[in-house]
Each structure stands twice: as C-alpha cells, then as structure tokens.
C-alpha atoms as an extended CHARMM CRD file, in Angstrom:
* protein
*
        92  EXT
         1         1  UNK       CA              0.0160000000       -0.0060000000        0.0070000000  PROA      1               0.0000000000
         2         2  UNK       CA              1.4100000000        3.3500000000       -0.9580000000  PROA      2               0.0000000000
         3         3  UNK       CA              1.6460000000        6.3070000000        1.4320000000  PROA      3               0.0000000000
         4         4  UNK       CA             -1.1500000000        8.1270000000       -0.4030000000  PROA      4               0.0000000000
         5         5  UNK       CA             -3.4500000000        5.1140000000       -0.1400000000  PROA      5               0.0000000000
         6         6  UNK       CA             -2.6830000000        4.7860000000        3.5720000000  PROA      6               0.0000000000
         7         7  UNK       CA             -3.4590000000        8.4580000000        4.1510000000  PROA      7               0.0000000000
         8         8  UNK       CA             -6.7350000000        8.1480000000        2.3040000000  PROA      8               0.0000000000
         9         9  UNK       CA             -7.7110000000        5.0450000000        4.3160000000  PROA      9               0.0000000000
        10        10  UNK       CA             -6.9450000000        6.7820000000        7.6130000000  PROA      10              0.0000000000
        11        11  UNK       CA             -8.9010000000        9.9360000000        6.5670000000  PROA      11              0.0000000000
        12        12  UNK       CA            -11.8710000000        7.7340000000        5.6920000000  PROA      12              0.0000000000
        13        13  UNK       CA            -11.6240000000        5.8580000000        8.9520000000  PROA      13              0.0000000000
        14        14  UNK       CA            -11.6530000000        9.0280000000       11.1170000000  PROA      14              0.0000000000
        15        15  UNK       CA            -14.0300000000       11.1510000000        8.9940000000  PROA      15              0.0000000000
        16        16  UNK       CA            -17.1330000000       10.0600000000       10.8990000000  PROA      16              0.0000000000
        17        17  UNK       CA            -15.4880000000       11.0470000000       14.2030000000  PROA      17              0.0000000000
        18        18  UNK       CA            -14.6820000000       14.4830000000       12.8590000000  PROA      18              0.0000000000
        19        19  UNK       CA            -18.2140000000       14.9530000000       11.4800000000  PROA      19              0.0000000000
        20        20  UNK       CA            -19.8900000000       13.8740000000       14.7270000000  PROA      20              0.0000000000
        21        21  UNK       CA            -17.5690000000       16.0550000000       16.7930000000  PROA      21              0.0000000000
        22        22  UNK       CA            -18.2640000000       19.1740000000       14.7590000000  PROA      22              0.0000000000
        23        23  UNK       CA            -21.9950000000       18.6370000000       14.5590000000  PROA      23              0.0000000000
        24        24  UNK       CA            -22.2260000000       17.9290000000       18.2500000000  PROA      24              0.0000000000
        25        25  UNK       CA            -20.4630000000       21.1550000000       19.1300000000  PROA      25              0.0000000000
        26        26  UNK       CA            -22.5580000000       23.0690000000       16.7370000000  PROA      26              0.0000000000
        27        27  UNK       CA            -25.7620000000       21.5600000000       18.1800000000  PROA      27              0.0000000000
        28        28  UNK       CA            -24.6510000000       22.3640000000       21.7040000000  PROA      28              0.0000000000
        29        29  UNK       CA            -24.0940000000       25.9900000000       20.7200000000  PROA      29              0.0000000000
        30        30  UNK       CA            -27.5530000000       26.1420000000       19.0850000000  PROA      30              0.0000000000
        31        31  UNK       CA            -29.6300000000       24.3060000000       21.6640000000  PROA      31              0.0000000000
        32        32  UNK       CA            -27.6820000000       24.8580000000       24.8890000000  PROA      32              0.0000000000
        33        33  UNK       CA            -26.5450000000       28.4770000000       24.4390000000  PROA      33              0.0000000000
        34        34  UNK       CA            -26.1180000000       29.3330000000       28.0960000000  PROA      34              0.0000000000
        35        35  UNK       CA            -23.9850000000       26.3410000000       28.9520000000  PROA      35              0.0000000000
        36        36  UNK       CA            -21.8960000000       26.3820000000       25.7520000000  PROA      36              0.0000000000
        37        37  UNK       CA            -21.4370000000       30.1400000000       25.5770000000  PROA      37              0.0000000000
        38        38  UNK       CA            -18.0790000000       30.4350000000       27.3160000000  PROA      38              0.0000000000
        39        39  UNK       CA            -16.7420000000       27.0240000000       26.3510000000  PROA      39              0.0000000000
        40        40  UNK       CA            -15.5100000000       27.7700000000       22.8340000000  PROA      40              0.0000000000
        41        41  UNK       CA            -15.4440000000       25.5390000000       19.7470000000  PROA      41              0.0000000000
        42        42  UNK       CA            -11.9470000000       24.1390000000       19.3640000000  PROA      42              0.0000000000
        43        43  UNK       CA            -11.4330000000       22.4080000000       22.6610000000  PROA      43              0.0000000000
        44        44  UNK       CA            -14.7490000000       20.4470000000       22.7400000000  PROA      44              0.0000000000
        45        45  UNK       CA            -14.4460000000       19.5490000000       19.0300000000  PROA      45              0.0000000000
        46        46  UNK       CA            -10.9160000000       18.2410000000       19.6260000000  PROA      46              0.0000000000
        47        47  UNK       CA            -11.9680000000       16.2470000000       22.7230000000  PROA      47              0.0000000000
        48        48  UNK       CA            -14.9500000000       14.7430000000       20.9000000000  PROA      48              0.0000000000
        49        49  UNK       CA            -12.7470000000       13.9400000000       17.8690000000  PROA      49              0.0000000000
        50        50  UNK       CA            -10.1600000000       12.1570000000       20.0220000000  PROA      50              0.0000000000
        51        51  UNK       CA            -12.8740000000       10.1720000000       21.8590000000  PROA      51              0.0000000000
        52        52  UNK       CA            -14.6210000000        9.3150000000       18.5920000000  PROA      52              0.0000000000
        53        53  UNK       CA            -11.3490000000        8.3350000000       16.9230000000  PROA      53              0.0000000000
        54        54  UNK       CA            -10.5330000000        6.0260000000       19.8300000000  PROA      54              0.0000000000
        55        55  UNK       CA            -13.9610000000        4.3930000000       19.6080000000  PROA      55              0.0000000000
        56        56  UNK       CA            -13.5860000000        3.8880000000       15.8490000000  PROA      56              0.0000000000
        57        57  UNK       CA            -10.1030000000        2.3860000000       16.2830000000  PROA      57              0.0000000000
        58        58  UNK       CA            -11.3260000000        0.1520000000       19.0640000000  PROA      58              0.0000000000
        59        59  UNK       CA            -14.2730000000       -0.9480000000       16.8790000000  PROA      59              0.0000000000
        60        60  UNK       CA            -11.9440000000       -1.8200000000       14.0350000000  PROA      60              0.0000000000
        61        61  UNK       CA             -9.6410000000       -3.7540000000       16.3660000000  PROA      61              0.0000000000
        62        62  UNK       CA            -12.4060000000       -5.6640000000       18.1420000000  PROA      62              0.0000000000
        63        63  UNK       CA            -14.8180000000       -6.3300000000       15.2400000000  PROA      63              0.0000000000
        64        64  UNK       CA            -12.2210000000       -6.6970000000       12.4900000000  PROA      64              0.0000000000
        65        65  UNK       CA            -13.9980000000       -4.4500000000       10.0180000000  PROA      65              0.0000000000
        66        66  UNK       CA            -14.5730000000       -0.7560000000        9.6840000000  PROA      66              0.0000000000
        67        67  UNK       CA            -18.0950000000        0.6060000000        9.3570000000  PROA      67              0.0000000000
        68        68  UNK       CA            -20.0650000000       -1.6980000000       11.6280000000  PROA      68              0.0000000000
        69        69  UNK       CA            -23.2410000000       -0.1590000000       12.9960000000  PROA      69              0.0000000000
        70        70  UNK       CA            -22.2870000000       -1.1690000000       16.5080000000  PROA      70              0.0000000000
        71        71  UNK       CA            -19.1310000000        0.9480000000       16.1620000000  PROA      71              0.0000000000
        72        72  UNK       CA            -21.1210000000        3.9310000000       14.9200000000  PROA      72              0.0000000000
        73        73  UNK       CA            -23.6040000000        3.5990000000       17.7650000000  PROA      73              0.0000000000
        74        74  UNK       CA            -20.7200000000        3.4840000000       20.2620000000  PROA      74              0.0000000000
        75        75  UNK       CA            -19.2670000000        6.5610000000       18.4980000000  PROA      75              0.0000000000
        76        76  UNK       CA            -22.4950000000        8.4920000000       19.0270000000  PROA      76              0.0000000000
        77        77  UNK       CA            -22.8120000000        7.4380000000       22.7010000000  PROA      77              0.0000000000
        78        78  UNK       CA            -19.2280000000        8.1550000000       23.5200000000  PROA      78              0.0000000000
        79        79  UNK       CA            -19.1560000000       11.5980000000       21.8710000000  PROA      79              0.0000000000
        80        80  UNK       CA            -22.4620000000       12.5510000000       23.4510000000  PROA      80              0.0000000000
        81        81  UNK       CA            -21.0950000000       11.4950000000       26.8570000000  PROA      81              0.0000000000
        82        82  UNK       CA            -17.8980000000       13.5040000000       26.4430000000  PROA      82              0.0000000000
        83        83  UNK       CA            -19.8730000000       16.5420000000       25.3640000000  PROA      83              0.0000000000
        84        84  UNK       CA            -22.2110000000       16.1020000000       28.3630000000  PROA      84              0.0000000000
        85        85  UNK       CA            -19.1870000000       15.9580000000       30.6290000000  PROA      85              0.0000000000
        86        86  UNK       CA            -17.6140000000       18.9740000000       28.9380000000  PROA      86              0.0000000000
        87        87  UNK       CA            -20.7420000000       21.0280000000       29.4650000000  PROA      87              0.0000000000
        88        88  UNK       CA            -21.2000000000       19.6900000000       32.9930000000  PROA      88              0.0000000000
        89        89  UNK       CA            -24.6430000000       18.3210000000       32.2060000000  PROA      89              0.0000000000
        90        90  UNK       CA            -25.1310000000       16.8840000000       35.6640000000  PROA      90              0.0000000000
        91        91  UNK       CA            -25.5900000000       20.4720000000       36.9760000000  PROA      91              0.0000000000
        92        92  UNK       CA            -28.8100000000       20.9100000000       35.0960000000  PROA      92              0.0000000000
C-alpha cells in the first residue's frame, strides 16, 4: 500500500469522528446556548474527535471491520457522553 493510499484510508476511517464532533459542538451552541457560551469551539471539538477516533479504532480492532453499525452507535454514545461531561450536564 502506498503512502497516499494509507493516508486516504486513515482519513476515511476518522471522517465520521470528525463529522460527529463538529456537529455535536454546533448543536450544543444552538440548543444549549447558556452552557456552551463560554466554552468555545476548538477544545470540545478536539476532545470529541479524540474520543470518537478512539472508539472507531477500538471498533476496528475488536470487530475486525470498519463501518459496523455497533461501532457507529458506540461513537454516538461516547461523543455525546464526552460533550455532556464537557458542558457539566449533571448540573442541570
């Protein structure tokens, strides 16, 4: 596998994590304005991306294939949990 093919494979593996992270931060700024106001965009997006990337990598390692629905469900739950922790959702 060439270096370009490897880079494309890695980008395709982690693209869902990036998309979920950005959409989750955007949604929190739209629907939870008071809590997300002083939190910024970059830090929560980066945290959600790292958490999501770890979940996708673990899903690939455990299930042997990329793109399983169980992995995507775990991605959604893990990113939502990290965003909830970031916004201190327990203080509602």
